[in-house]
PDB file of C-alpha atoms in Angstrom:
ATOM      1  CA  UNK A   7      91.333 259.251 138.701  1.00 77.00           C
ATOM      2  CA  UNK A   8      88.022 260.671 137.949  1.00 86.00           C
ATOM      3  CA  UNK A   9      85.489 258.262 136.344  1.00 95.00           C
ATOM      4  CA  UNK A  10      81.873 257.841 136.059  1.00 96.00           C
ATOM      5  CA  UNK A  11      80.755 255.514 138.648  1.00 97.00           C
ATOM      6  CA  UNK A  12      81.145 254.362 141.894  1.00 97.00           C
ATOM      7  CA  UNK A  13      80.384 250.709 142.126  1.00 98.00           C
ATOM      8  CA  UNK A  14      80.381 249.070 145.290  1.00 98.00           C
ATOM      9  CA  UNK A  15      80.175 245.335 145.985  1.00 98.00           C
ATOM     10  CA  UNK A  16      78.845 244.376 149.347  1.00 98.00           C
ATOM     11  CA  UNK A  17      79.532 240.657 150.802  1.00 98.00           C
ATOM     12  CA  UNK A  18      76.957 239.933 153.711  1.00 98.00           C
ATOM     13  CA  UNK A  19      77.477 237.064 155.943  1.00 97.00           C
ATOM     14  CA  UNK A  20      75.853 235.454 158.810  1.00 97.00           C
ATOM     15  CA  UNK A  21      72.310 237.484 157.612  1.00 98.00           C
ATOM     16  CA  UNK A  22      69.954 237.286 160.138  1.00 96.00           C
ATOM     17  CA  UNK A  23      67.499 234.030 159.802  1.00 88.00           C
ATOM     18  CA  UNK A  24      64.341 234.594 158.348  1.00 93.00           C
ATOM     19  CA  UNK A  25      65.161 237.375 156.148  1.00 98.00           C
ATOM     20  CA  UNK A  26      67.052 236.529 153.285  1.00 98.00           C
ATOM     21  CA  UNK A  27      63.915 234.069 152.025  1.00 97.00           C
ATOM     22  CA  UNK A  28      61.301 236.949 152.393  1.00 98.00           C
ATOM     23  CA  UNK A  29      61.117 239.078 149.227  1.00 98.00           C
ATOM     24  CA  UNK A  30      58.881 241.914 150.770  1.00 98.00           C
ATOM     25  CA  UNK A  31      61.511 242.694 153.454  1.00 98.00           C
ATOM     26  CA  UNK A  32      64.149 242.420 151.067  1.00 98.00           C
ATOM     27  CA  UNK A  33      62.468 244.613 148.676  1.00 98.00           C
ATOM     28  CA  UNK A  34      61.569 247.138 151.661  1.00 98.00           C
ATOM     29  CA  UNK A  35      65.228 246.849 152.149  1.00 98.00           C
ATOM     30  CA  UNK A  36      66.703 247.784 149.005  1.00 98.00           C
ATOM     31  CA  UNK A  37      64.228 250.523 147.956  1.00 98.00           C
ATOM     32  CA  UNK A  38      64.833 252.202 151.704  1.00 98.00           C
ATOM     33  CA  UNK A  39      68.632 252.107 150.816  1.00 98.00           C
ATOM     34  CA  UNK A  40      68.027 253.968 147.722  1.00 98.00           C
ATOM     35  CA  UNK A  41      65.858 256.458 149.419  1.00 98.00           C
ATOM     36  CA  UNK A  42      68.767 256.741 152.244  1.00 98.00           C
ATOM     37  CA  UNK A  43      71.255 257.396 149.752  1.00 98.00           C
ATOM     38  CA  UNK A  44      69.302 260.145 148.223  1.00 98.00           C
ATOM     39  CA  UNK A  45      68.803 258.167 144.412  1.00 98.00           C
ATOM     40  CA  UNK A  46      66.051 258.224 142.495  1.00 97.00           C
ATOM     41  CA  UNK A  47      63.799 255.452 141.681  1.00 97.00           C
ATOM     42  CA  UNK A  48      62.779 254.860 137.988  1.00 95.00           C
ATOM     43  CA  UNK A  49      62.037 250.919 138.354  1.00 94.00           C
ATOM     44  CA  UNK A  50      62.019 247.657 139.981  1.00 94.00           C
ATOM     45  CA  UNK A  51      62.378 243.538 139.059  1.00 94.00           C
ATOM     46  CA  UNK A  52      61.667 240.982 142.042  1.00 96.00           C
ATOM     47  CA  UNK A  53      62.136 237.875 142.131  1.00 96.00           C
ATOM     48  CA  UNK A  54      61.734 234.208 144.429  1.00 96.00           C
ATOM     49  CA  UNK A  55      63.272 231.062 143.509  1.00 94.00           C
ATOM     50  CA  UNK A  56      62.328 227.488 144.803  1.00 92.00           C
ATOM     51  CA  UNK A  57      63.280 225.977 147.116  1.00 93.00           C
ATOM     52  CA  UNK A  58      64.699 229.852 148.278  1.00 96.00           C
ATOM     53  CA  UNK A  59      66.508 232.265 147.798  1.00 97.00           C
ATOM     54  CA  UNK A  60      65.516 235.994 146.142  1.00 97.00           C
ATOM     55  CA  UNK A  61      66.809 238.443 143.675  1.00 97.00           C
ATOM     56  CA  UNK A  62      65.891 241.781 142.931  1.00 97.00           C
ATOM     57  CA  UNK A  63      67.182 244.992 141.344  1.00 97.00           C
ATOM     58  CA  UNK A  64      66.270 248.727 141.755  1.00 97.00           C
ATOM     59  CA  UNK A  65      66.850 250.709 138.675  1.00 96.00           C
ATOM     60  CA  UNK A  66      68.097 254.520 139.938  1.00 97.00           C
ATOM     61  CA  UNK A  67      68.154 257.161 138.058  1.00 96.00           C
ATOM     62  CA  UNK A  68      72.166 256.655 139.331  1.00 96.00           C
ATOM     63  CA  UNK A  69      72.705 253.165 138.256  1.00 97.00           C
ATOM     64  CA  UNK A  70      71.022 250.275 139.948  1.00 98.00           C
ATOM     65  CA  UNK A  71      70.964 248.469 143.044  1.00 98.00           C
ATOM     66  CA  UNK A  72      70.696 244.620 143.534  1.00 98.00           C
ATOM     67  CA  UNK A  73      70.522 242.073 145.981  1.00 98.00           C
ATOM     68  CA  UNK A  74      70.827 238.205 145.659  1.00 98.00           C
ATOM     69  CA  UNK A  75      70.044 235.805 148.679  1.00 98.00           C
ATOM     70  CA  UNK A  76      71.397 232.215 149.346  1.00 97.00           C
ATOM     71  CA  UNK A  77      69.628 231.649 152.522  1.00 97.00           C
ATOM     72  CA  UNK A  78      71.204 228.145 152.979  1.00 95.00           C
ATOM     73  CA  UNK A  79      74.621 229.885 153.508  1.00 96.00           C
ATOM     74  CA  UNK A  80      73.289 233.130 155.390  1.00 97.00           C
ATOM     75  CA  UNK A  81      74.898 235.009 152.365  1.00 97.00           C
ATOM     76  CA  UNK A  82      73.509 237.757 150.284  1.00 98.00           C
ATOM     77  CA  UNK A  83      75.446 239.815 147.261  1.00 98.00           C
ATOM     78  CA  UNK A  84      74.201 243.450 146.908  1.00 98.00           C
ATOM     79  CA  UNK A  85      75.504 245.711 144.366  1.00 98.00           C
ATOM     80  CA  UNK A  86      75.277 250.112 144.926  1.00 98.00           C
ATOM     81  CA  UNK A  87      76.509 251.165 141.565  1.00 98.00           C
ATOM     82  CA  UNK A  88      75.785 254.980 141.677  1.00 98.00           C
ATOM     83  CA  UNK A  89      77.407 257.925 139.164  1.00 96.00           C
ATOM     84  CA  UNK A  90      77.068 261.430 140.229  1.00 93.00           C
ATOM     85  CA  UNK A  91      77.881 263.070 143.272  1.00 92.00           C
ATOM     86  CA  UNK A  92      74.203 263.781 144.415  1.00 95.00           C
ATOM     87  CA  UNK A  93      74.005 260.470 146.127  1.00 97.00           C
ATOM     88  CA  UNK A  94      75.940 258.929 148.609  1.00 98.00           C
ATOM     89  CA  UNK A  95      76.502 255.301 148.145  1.00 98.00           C
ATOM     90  CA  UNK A  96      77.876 254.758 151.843  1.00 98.00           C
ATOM     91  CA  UNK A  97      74.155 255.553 153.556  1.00 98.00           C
ATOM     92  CA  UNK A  98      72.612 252.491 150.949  1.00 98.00           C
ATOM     93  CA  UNK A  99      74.993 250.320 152.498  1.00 98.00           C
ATOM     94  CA  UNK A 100      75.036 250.875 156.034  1.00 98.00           C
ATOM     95  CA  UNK A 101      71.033 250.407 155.424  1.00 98.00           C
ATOM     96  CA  UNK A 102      71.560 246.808 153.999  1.00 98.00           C
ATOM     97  CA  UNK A 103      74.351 245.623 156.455  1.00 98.00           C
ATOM     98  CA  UNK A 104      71.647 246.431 159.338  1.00 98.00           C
ATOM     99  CA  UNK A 105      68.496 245.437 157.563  1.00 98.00           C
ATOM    100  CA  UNK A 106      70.009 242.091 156.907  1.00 98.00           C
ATOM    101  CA  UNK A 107      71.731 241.754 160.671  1.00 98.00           C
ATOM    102  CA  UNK A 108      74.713 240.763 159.080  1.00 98.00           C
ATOM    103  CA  UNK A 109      77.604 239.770 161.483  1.00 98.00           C
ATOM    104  CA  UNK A 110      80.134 240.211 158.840  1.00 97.00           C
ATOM    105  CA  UNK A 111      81.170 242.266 155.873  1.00 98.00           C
ATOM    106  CA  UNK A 112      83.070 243.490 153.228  1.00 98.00           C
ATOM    107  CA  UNK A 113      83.458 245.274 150.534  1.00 98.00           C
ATOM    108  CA  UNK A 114      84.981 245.774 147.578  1.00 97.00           C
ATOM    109  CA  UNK A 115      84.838 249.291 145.042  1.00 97.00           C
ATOM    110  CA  UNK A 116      85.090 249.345 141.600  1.00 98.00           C
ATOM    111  CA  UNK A 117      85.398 252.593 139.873  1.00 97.00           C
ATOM    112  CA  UNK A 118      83.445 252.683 136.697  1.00 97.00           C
ATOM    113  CA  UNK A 119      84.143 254.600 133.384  1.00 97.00           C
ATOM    114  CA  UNK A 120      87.976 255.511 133.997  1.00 95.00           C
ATOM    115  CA  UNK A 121      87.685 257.875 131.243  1.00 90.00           C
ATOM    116  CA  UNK A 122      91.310 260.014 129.567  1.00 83.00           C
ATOM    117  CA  UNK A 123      88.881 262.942 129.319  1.00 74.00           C
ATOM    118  CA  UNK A 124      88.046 263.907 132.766  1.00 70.00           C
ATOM    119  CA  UNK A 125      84.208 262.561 132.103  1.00 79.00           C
ATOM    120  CA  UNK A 126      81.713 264.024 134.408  1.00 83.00           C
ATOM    121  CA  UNK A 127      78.339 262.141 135.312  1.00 83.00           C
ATOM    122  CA  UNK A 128      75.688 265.027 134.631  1.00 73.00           C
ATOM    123  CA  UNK A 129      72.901 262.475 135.774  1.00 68.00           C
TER     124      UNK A 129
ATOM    125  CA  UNK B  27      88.322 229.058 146.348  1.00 77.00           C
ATOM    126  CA  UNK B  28      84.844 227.824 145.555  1.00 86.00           C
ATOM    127  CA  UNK B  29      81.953 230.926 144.920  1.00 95.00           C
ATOM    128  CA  UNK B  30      78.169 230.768 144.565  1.00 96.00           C
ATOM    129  CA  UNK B  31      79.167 233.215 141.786  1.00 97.00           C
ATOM    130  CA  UNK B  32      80.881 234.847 139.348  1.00 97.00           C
ATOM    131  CA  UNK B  33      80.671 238.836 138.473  1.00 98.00           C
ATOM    132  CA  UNK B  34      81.846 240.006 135.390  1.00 98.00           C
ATOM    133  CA  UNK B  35      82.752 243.521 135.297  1.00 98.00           C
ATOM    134  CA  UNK B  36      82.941 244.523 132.035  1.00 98.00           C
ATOM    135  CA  UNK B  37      83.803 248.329 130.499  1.00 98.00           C
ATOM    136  CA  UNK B  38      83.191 248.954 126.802  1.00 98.00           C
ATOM    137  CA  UNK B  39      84.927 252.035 125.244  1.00 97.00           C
ATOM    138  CA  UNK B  40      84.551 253.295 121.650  1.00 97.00           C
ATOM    139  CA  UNK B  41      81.194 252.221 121.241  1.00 98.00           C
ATOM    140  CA  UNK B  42      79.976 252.518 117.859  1.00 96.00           C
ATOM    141  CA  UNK B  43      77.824 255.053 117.176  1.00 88.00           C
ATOM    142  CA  UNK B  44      73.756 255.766 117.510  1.00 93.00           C
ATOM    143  CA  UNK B  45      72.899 252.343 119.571  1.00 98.00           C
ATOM    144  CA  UNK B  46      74.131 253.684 123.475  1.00 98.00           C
ATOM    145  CA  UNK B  47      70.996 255.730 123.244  1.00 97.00           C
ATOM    146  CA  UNK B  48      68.680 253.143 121.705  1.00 98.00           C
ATOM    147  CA  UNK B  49      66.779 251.595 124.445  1.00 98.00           C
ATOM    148  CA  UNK B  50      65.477 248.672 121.902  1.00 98.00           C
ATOM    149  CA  UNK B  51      68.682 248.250 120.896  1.00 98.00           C
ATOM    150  CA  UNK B  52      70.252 247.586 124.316  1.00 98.00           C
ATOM    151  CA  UNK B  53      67.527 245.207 125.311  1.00 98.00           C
ATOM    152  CA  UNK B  54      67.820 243.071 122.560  1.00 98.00           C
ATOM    153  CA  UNK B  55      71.584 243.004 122.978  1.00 98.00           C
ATOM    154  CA  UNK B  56      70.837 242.082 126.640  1.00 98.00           C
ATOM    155  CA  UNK B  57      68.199 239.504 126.551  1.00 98.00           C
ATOM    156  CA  UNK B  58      70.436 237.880 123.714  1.00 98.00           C
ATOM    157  CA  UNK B  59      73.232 237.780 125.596  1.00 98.00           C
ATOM    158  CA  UNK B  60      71.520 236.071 128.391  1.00 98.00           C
ATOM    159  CA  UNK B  61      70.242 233.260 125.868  1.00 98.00           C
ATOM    160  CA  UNK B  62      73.567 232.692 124.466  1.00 98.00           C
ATOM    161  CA  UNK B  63      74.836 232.639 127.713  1.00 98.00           C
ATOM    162  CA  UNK B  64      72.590 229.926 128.478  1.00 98.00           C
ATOM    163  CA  UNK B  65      70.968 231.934 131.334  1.00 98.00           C
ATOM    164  CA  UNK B  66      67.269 231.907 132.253  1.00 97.00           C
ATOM    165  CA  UNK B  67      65.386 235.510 132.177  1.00 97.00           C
ATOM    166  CA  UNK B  68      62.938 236.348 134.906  1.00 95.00           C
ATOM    167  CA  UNK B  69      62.612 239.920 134.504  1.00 94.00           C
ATOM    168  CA  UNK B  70      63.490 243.170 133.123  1.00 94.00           C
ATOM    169  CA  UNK B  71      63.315 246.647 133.432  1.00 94.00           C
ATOM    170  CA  UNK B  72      64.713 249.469 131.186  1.00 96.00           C
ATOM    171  CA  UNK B  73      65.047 253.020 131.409  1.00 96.00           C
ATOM    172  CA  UNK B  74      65.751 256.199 128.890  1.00 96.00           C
ATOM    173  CA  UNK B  75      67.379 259.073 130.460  1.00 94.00           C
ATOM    174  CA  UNK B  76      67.258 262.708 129.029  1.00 92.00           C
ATOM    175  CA  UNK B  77      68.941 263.745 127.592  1.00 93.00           C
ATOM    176  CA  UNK B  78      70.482 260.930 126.838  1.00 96.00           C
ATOM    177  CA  UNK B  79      71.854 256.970 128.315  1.00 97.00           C
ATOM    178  CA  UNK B  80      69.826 254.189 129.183  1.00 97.00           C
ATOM    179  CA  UNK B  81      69.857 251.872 132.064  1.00 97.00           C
ATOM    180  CA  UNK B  82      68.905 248.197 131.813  1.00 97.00           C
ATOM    181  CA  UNK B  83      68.679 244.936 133.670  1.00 97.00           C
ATOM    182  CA  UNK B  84      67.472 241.395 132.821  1.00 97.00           C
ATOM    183  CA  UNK B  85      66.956 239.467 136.200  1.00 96.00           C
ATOM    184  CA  UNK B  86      68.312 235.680 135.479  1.00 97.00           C
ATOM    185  CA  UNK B  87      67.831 232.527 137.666  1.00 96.00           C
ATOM    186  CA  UNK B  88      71.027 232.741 137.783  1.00 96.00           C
ATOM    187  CA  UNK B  89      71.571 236.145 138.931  1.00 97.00           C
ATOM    188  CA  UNK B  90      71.541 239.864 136.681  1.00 98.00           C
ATOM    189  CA  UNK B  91      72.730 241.201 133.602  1.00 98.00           C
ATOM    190  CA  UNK B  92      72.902 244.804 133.407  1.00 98.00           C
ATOM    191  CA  UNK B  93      73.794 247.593 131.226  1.00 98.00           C
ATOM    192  CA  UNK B  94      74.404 251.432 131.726  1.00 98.00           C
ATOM    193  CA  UNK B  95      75.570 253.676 128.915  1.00 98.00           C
ATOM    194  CA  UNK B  96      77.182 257.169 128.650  1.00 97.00           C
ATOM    195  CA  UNK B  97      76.409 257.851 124.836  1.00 97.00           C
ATOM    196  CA  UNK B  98      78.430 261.200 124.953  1.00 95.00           C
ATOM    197  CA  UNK B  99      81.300 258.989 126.265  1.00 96.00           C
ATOM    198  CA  UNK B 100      80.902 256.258 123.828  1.00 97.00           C
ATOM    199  CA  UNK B 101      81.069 254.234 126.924  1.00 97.00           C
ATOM    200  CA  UNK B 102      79.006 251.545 128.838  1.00 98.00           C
ATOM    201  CA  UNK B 103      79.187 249.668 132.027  1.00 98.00           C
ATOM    202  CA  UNK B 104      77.742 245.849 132.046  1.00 98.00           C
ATOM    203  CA  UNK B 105      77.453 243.611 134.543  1.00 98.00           C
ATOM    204  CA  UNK B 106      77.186 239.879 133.924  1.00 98.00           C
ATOM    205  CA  UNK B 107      76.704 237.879 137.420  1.00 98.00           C
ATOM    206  CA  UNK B 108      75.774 234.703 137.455  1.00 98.00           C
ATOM    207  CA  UNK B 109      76.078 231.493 139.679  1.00 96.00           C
ATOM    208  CA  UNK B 110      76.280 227.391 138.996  1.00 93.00           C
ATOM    209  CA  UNK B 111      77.713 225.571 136.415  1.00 92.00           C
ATOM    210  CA  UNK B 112      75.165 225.354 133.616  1.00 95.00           C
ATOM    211  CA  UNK B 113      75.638 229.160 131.984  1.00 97.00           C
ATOM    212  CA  UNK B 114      78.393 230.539 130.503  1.00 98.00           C
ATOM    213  CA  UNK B 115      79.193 234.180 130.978  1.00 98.00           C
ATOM    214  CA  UNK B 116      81.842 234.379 128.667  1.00 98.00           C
ATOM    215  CA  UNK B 117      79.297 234.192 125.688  1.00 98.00           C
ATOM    216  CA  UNK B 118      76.895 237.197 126.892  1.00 98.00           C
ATOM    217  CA  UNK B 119      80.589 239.332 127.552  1.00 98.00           C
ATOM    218  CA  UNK B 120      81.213 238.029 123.787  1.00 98.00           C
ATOM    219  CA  UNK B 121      77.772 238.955 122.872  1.00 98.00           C
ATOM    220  CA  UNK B 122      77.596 242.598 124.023  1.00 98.00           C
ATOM    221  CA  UNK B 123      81.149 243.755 122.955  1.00 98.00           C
ATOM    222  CA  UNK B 124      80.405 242.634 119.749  1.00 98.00           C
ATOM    223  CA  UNK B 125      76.440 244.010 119.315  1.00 98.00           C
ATOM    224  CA  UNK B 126      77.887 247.319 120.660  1.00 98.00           C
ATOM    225  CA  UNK B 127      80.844 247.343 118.702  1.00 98.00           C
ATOM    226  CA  UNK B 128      83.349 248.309 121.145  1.00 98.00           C
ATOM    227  CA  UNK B 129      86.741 249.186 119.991  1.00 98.00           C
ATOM    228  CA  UNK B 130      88.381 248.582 123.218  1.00 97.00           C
ATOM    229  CA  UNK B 131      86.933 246.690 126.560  1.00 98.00           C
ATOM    230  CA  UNK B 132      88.500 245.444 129.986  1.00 98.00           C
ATOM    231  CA  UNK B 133      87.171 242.536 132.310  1.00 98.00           C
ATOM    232  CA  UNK B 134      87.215 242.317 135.923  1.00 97.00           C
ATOM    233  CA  UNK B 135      86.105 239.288 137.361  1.00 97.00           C
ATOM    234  CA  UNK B 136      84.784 239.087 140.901  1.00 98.00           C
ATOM    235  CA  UNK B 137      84.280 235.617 142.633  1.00 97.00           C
ATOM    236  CA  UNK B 138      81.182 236.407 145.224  1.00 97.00           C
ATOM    237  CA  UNK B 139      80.099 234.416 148.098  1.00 97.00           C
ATOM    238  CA  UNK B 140      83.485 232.583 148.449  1.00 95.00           C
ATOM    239  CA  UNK B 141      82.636 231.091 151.887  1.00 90.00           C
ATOM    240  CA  UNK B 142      84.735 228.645 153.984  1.00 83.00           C
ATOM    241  CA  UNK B 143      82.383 225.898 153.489  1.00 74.00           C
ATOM    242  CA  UNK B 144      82.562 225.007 149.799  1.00 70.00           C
ATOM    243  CA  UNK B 145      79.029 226.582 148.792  1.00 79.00           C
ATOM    244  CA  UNK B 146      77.812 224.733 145.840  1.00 83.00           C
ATOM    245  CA  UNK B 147      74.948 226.899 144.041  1.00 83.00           C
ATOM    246  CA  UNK B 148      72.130 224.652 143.129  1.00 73.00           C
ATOM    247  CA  UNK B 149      70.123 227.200 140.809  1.00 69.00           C
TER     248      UNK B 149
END
């Protein structure tokens, strides 16, 4: 059925060490997977917790992006919720899979704004 | 099975008129569903599009809130992830249907990080 969005939720296990504490590499990450999927940037929120652990979320002119890191369980949760067919989700994931070394995936996609009227994303 | 979090999917349809487009609107709607939720806001950032829809996300200690909207759908996509047992996400899912008067809604809930060794989230 044709809806608005394409979200897709990315599990990411057994992460590399180091990088799921360090929020520069992480943000590196993220924006670089926007920029591989061909969205466009229109803002940014980072974030470090104590003892660990980061979150941060690229706005896109398609939706957002987002990552959140548990580094005590090698784990991160990244969202790629994108609408229009000028991007291509796929590329931000393969990006965040290898950034993040992860030895194991999945994930899951949601489609967003099953509309009854055929809606079209014009973004 | 035991998660670091929980991801609320949430779809509002039927909006009510004149607020999917108000960017001041939608952020106060936000940030007060994160309080009643009980979750802890680190950051924001908001975004009008032309001609019209706004993206939005609150960064919480606990994860993101975040809202995109399709005014000339009446129609908006929120996301209410959080982790640990202090917030509840029920409230800001309460909040937001209500604020933007939504006729009709669905949930999907999404357990992430569901890993084999019972991952407690300390946050």
């Amino acid at each position: 059925m044709n809806a608005l969005g394409r979200h897709l939720l990315l599990e990411l296990k057994n992460c590399k060490s180091g990088v799921l504490n360090d929020l520069g590499f992480l943000r590196e990450a993220l924006l670089a997977a926007a920029k591989e999927s061909g969205a466009t940037v229109m803002g940014e929120s980072f974030h470090s917790f104590n003892p660990q652990g980061v979150s941060g979320v690229v706005i896109i002119a398609e939706s957002h992006m987002s990552i959140h890191t548990w580094p005590e369980y090698d784990y991160a949760a990244v969202d790629v919720f994108t609408c229009g067919k000028s991007v291509q989700p796929e590329k931000a994931v393969e990006v965040m899979i290898e950034r993040l070394g992860a030895k194991n995936h999945s994930i899951i996609e949601v489609q967003r704004g099953i509309l009854l009227n055929s809606p079209v994303c014009s973004r």
